[in-house]
Short mmCIF file of C-alpha atoms in Angstrom, two decimals:
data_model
loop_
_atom_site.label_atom_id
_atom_site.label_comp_id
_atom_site.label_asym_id
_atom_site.label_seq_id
_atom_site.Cartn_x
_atom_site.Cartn_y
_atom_site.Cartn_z
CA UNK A 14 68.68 -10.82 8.28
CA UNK A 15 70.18 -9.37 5.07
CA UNK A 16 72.66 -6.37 5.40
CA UNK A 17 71.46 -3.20 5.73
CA UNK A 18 73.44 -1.71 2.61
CA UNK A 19 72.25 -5.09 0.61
CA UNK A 20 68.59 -3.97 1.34
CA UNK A 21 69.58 -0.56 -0.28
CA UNK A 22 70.48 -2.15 -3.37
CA UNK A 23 67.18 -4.03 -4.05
CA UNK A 24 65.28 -0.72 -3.03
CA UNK A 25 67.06 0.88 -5.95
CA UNK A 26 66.67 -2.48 -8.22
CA UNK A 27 62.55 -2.71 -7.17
CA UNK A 28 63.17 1.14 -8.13
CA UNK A 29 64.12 0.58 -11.47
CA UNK A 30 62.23 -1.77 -12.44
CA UNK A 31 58.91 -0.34 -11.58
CA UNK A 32 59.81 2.77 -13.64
CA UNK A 33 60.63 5.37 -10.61
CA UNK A 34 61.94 8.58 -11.26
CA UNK A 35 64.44 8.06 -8.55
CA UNK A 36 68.01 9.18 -9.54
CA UNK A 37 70.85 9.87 -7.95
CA UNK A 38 72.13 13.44 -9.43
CA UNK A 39 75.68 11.73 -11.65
CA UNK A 40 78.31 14.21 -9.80
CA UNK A 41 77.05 12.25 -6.19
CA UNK A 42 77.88 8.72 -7.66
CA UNK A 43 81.03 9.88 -9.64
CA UNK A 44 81.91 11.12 -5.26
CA UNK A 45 80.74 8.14 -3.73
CA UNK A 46 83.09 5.71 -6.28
CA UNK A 47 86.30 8.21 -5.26
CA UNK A 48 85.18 8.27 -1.84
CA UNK A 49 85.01 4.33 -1.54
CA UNK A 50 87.64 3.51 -3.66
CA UNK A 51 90.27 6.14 -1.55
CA UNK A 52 88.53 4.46 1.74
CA UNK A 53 89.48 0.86 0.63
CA UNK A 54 93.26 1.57 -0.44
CA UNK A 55 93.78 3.90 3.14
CA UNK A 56 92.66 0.78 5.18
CA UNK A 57 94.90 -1.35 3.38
CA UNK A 58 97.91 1.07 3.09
CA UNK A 59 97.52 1.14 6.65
CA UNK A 60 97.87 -2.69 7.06
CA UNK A 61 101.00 -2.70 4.75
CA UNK A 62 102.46 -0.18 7.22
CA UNK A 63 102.64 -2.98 9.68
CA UNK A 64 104.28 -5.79 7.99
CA UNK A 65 107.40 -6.18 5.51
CA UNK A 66 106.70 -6.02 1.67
CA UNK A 67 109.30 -8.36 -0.12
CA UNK A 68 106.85 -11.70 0.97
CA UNK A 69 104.04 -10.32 -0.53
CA UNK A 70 105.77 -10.44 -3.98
CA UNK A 71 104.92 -14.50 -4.69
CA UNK A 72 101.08 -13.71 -3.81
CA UNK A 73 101.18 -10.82 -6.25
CA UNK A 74 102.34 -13.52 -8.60
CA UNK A 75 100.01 -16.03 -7.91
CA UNK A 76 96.86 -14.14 -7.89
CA UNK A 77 97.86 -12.29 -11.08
CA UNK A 78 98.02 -15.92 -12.79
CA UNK A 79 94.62 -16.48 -11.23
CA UNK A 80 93.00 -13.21 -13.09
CA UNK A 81 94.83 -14.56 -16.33
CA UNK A 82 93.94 -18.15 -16.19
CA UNK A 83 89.88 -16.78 -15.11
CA UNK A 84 90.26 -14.50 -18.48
CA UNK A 85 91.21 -17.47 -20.40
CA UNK A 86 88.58 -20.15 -19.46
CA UNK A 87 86.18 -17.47 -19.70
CA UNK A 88 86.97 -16.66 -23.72
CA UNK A 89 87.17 -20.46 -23.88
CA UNK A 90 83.40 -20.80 -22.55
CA UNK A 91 81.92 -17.92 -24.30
CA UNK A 92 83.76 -19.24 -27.70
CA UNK A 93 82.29 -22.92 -27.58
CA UNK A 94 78.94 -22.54 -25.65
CA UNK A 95 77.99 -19.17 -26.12
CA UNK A 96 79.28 -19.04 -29.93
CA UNK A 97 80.61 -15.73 -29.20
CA UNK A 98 82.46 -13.74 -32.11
CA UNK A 99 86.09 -13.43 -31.50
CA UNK A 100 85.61 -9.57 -30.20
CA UNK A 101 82.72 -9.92 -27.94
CA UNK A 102 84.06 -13.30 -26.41
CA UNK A 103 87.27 -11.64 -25.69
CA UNK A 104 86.07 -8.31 -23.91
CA UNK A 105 83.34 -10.11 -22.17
CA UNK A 106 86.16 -12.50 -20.45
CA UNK A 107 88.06 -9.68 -19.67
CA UNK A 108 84.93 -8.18 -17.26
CA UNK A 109 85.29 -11.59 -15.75
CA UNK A 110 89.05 -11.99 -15.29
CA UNK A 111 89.48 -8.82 -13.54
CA UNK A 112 87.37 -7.46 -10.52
CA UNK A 113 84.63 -5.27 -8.93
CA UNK A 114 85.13 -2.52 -5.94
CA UNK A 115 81.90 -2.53 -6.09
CA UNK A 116 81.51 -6.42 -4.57
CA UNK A 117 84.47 -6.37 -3.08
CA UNK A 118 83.64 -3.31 -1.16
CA UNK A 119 80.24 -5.59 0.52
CA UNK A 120 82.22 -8.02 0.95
CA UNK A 121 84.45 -6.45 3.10
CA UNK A 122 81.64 -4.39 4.93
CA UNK A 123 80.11 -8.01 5.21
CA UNK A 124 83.24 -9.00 7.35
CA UNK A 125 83.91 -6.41 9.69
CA UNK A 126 80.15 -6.18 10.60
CA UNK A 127 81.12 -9.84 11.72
CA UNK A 128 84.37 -9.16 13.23
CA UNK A 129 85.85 -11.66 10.86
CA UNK A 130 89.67 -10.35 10.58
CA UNK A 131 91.27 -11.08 7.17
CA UNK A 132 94.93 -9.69 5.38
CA UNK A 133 95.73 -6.34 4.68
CA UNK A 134 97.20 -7.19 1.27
CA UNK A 135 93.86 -8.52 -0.31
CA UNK A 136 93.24 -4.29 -0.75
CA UNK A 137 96.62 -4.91 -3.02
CA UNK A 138 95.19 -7.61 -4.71
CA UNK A 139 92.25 -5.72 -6.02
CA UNK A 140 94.49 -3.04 -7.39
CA UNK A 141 96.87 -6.01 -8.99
CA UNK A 142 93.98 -7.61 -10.41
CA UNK A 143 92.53 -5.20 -12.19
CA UNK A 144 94.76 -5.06 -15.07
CA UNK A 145 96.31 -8.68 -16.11
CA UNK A 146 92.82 -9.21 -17.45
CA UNK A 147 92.65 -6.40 -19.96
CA UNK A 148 95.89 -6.68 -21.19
CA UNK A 149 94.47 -10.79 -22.04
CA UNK A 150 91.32 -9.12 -23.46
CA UNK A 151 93.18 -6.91 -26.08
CA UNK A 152 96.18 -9.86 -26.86
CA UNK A 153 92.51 -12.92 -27.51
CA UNK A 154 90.57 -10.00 -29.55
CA UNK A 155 93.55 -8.34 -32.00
CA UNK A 156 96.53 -10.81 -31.15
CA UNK A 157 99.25 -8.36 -31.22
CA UNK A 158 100.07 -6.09 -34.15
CA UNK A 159 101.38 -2.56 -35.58
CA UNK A 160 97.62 -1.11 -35.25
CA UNK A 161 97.37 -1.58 -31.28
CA UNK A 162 97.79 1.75 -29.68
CA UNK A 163 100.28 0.44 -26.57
CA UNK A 164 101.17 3.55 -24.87
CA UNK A 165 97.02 4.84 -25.26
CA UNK A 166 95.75 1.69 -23.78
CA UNK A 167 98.53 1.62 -21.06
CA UNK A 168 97.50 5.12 -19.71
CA UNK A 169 93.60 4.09 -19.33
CA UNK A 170 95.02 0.70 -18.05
CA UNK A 171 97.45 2.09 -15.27
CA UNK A 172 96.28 5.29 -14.71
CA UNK A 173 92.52 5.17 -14.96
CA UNK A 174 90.70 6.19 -12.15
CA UNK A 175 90.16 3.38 -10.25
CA UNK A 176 93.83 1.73 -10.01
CA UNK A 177 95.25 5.09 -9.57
CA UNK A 178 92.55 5.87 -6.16
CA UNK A 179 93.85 2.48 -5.03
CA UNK A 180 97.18 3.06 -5.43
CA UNK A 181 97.31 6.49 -3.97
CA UNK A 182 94.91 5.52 -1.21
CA UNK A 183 97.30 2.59 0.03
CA UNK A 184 100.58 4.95 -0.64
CA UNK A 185 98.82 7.66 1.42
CA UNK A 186 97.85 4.82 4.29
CA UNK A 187 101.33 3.15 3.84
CA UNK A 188 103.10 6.55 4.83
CA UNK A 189 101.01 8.01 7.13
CA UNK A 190 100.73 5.00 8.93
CA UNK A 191 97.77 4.21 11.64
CA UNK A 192 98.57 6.85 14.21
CA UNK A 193 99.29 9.73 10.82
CA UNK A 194 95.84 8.36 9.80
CA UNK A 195 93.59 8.94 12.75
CA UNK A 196 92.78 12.68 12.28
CA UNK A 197 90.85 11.63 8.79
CA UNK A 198 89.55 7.75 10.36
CA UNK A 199 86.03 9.54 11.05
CA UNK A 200 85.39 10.33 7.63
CA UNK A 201 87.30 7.57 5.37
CA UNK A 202 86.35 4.58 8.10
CA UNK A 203 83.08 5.78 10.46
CA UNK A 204 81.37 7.24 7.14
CA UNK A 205 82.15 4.36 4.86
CA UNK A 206 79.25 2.04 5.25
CA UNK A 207 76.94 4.92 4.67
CA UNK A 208 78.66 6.05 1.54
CA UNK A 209 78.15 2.24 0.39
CA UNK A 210 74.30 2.38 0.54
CA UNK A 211 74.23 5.58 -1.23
CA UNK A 212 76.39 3.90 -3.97
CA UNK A 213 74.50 0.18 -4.42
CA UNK A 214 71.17 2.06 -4.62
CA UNK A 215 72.12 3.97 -7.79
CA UNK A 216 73.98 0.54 -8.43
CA UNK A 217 70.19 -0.89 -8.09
CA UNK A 218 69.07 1.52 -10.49
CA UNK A 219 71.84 0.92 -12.88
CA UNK A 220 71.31 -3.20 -12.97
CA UNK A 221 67.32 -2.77 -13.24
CA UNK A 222 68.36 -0.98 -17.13
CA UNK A 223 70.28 -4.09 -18.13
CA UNK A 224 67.43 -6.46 -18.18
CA UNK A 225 66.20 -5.50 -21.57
CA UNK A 226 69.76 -6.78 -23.19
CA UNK A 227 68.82 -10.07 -21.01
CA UNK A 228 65.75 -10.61 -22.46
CA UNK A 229 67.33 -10.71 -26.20
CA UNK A 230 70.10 -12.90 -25.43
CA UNK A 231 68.02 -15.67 -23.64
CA UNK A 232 69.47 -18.10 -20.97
CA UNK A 233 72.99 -18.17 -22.08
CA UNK A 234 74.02 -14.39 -20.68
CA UNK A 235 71.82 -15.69 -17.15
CA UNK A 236 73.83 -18.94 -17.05
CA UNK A 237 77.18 -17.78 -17.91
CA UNK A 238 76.45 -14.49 -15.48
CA UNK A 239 76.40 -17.22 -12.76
CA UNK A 240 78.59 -20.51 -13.69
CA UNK A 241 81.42 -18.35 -13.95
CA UNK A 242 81.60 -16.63 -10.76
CA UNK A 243 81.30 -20.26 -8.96
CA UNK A 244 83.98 -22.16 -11.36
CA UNK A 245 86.14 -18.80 -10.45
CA UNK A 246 85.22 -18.98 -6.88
CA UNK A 247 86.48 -22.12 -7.05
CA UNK A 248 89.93 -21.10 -8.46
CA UNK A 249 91.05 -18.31 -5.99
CA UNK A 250 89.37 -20.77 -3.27
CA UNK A 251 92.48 -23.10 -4.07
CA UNK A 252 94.35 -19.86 -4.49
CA UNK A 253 93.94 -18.47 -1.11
CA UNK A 254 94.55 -21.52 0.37
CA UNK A 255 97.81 -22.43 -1.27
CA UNK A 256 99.19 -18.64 0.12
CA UNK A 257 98.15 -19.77 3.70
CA UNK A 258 95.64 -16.99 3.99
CA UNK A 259 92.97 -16.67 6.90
CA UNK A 260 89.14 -17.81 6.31
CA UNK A 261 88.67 -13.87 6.35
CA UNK A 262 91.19 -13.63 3.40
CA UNK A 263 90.46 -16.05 1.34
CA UNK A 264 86.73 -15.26 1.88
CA UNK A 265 88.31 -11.90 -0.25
CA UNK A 266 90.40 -13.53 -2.88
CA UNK A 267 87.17 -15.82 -3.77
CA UNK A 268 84.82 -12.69 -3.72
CA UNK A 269 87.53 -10.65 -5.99
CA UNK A 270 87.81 -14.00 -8.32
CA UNK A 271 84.05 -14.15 -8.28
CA UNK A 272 83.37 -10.56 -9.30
CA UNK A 273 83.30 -9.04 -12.97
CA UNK A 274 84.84 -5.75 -13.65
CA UNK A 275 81.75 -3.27 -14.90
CA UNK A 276 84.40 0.08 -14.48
CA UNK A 277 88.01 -0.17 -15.38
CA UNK A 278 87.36 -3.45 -18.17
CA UNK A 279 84.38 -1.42 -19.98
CA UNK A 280 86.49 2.12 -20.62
CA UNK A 281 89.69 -0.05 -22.03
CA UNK A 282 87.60 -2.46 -24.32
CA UNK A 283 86.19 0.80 -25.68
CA UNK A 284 89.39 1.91 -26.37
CA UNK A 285 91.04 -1.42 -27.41
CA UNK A 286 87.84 -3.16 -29.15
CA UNK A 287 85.38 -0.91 -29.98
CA UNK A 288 83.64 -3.83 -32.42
CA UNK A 289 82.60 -5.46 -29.30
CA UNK A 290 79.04 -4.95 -27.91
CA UNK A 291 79.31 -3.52 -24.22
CA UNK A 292 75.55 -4.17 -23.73
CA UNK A 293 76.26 -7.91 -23.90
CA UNK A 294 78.89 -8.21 -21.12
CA UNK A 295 77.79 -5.24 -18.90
CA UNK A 296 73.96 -7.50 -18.67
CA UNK A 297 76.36 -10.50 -18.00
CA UNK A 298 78.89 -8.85 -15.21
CA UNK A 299 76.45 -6.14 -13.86
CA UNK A 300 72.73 -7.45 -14.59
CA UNK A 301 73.46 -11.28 -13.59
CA UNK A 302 76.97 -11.63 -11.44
CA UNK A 303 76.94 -8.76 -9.17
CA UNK A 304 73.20 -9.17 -7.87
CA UNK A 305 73.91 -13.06 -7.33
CA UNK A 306 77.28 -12.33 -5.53
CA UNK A 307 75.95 -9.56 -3.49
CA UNK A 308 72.67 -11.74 -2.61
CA UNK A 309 74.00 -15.17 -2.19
CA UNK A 310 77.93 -15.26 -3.37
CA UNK A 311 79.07 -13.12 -0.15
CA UNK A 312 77.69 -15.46 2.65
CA UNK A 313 78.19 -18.78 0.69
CA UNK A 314 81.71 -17.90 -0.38
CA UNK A 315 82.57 -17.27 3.32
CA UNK A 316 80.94 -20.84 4.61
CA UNK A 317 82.70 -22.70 1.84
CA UNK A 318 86.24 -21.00 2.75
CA UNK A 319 85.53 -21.94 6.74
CA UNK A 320 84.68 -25.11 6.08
CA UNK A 321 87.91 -26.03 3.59
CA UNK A 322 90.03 -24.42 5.94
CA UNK A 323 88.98 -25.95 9.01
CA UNK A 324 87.25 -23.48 11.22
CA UNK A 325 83.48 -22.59 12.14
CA UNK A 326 81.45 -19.71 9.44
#
């Protein structure tokens, strides 16, 4: 039986693409992406509160070379089989060398439904892997030169919205600790599934708009949407393994190397490449490789890291 906030997103996605007039009013969906993205970094602040810090540093490491060597093979692929332009090749492989909440939010929904425990520090990891891959994007569009505004793109790199939610979330978590946290738990925790099926059924609504940019590029944008998440699944499978994580956390790396950013990667390639198309990777990260990894990447990326690792799905 699928999950229940899965179902949610195809409601909104049949939605969509039968023409409703269902729409989530923009100020709810602007909450629900604060409220989910705060929820995420308190539960993993609150894990960090119960182990030492200074190990983590050599996973930090290794997963940042993961989002760089993703953004590289990606440009690479969209270069020679796509026939990408320099621009549009470079800020589409950025979308796919960093990561989605979004995904990575079901994903971990999908685990604690199941009781499957996993690390604390994957939460870190999707706030570390965020960036790496823009910075890669700007440096394979422009190379580096006189013109690039540094200290412009660093702010809406660093300080957007969604590393900076992270980062305070797992600061506030870190501090408080899980006793200083309980008083807010029935919000941030009890309310978070329901907050996630509010969110992937406007996220329904937003994928059924991409289709039209699908149509014009043909089968390349469909393939690449889904070869890449699998070849990158592949990569932080080898990844999570090589850091000694659980089946529950490398079930998260795989889903975070999986997933294409469609928030953070968008607003910096506007800033940094504004000659690239958005419409081309948004139907690529949003249209194609978030509906396949919510629908079958979850569940398959879970069996595959249980079975390599030695223990039952």
């Amino acid at each position: 039986m699928s999950d229940v906030v899965v179902l949610f997103f195809l409601f909104g996605l049949a939605a969509g693409l039968a023409r409703s007039e269902l729409k989530l009013p923009a100020a709810l969906y602007e909450t629900l992406s604060v409220f989910l993205l705060l929820a995420i970094g308190l539960k993993g602040g609150e894990g960090l509160a119960k182990q030492a810090l200074l190990p983590l540093l050599p996973q930090l490491g290794a997963v940042i070379v993961l989002g760089i060597a993703q953004t590289l093979i990606a440009f690479a692929l969209l270069r020679a089989a796509g026939r990408f332009d320099r621009a549009n090749a470079a800020a589409t492989a950025a979308h796919y060398g960093s990561v989605s909440v979004a995904t990575f939010a079901v994903a971990l929904n999908w685990l604690t439904t199941r009781g499957i425990p996993f690390e604390s520090q994957l939460a870190v990891f999707l706030a570390v892997m965020e960036v790496p891959a823009i910075l890669v994007g700007i440096v394979l569009a422009r190379g580096i030169g006189r013109d690039t505004q540094w200290r412009q793109l660093a702010h809406e790199t660093f300080l957007g919205k969604g590393v900076t939610l992270l980062l305070g979330g797992m600061a506030i978590g870190w501090i408080a600790g899980p006793d200083g946290l309980a008083p807010v738990k029935g919000v941030f925790y009890d309310l978070f599934k329901g907050a996630l099926a509010l969110f992937l059924l406007e996220m329904g609504l937003i994928v059924s708009r991409q289709f039209g940019t699908l149509r014009q590029r043909g089968l390349f944008l469909v393939g690449f949407g889904i070869a890449m998440p699998l070849l990158s699944a592949l990569l932080g499978l080898a990844t999570g393994i090589a850091l000694g994580l659980s089946p529950g956390g490398v079930t998260l790396l795989v889903v975070l190397a999986a997933s294409a950013s469609y928030i953070a990667v968008p607003a910096a390639m506007r800033l940094a490449v504004p000659e690239a198309n958005p419409a081309l990777s948004l139907a690529a990260s949003l249209g194609i490789t978030f509906p396949f990894n919510l629908l079958v990447g979850i569940p398959l990326y879970h069996q595959i890291a249980a079975h390599f690792i030695g223990e039952s799905p």
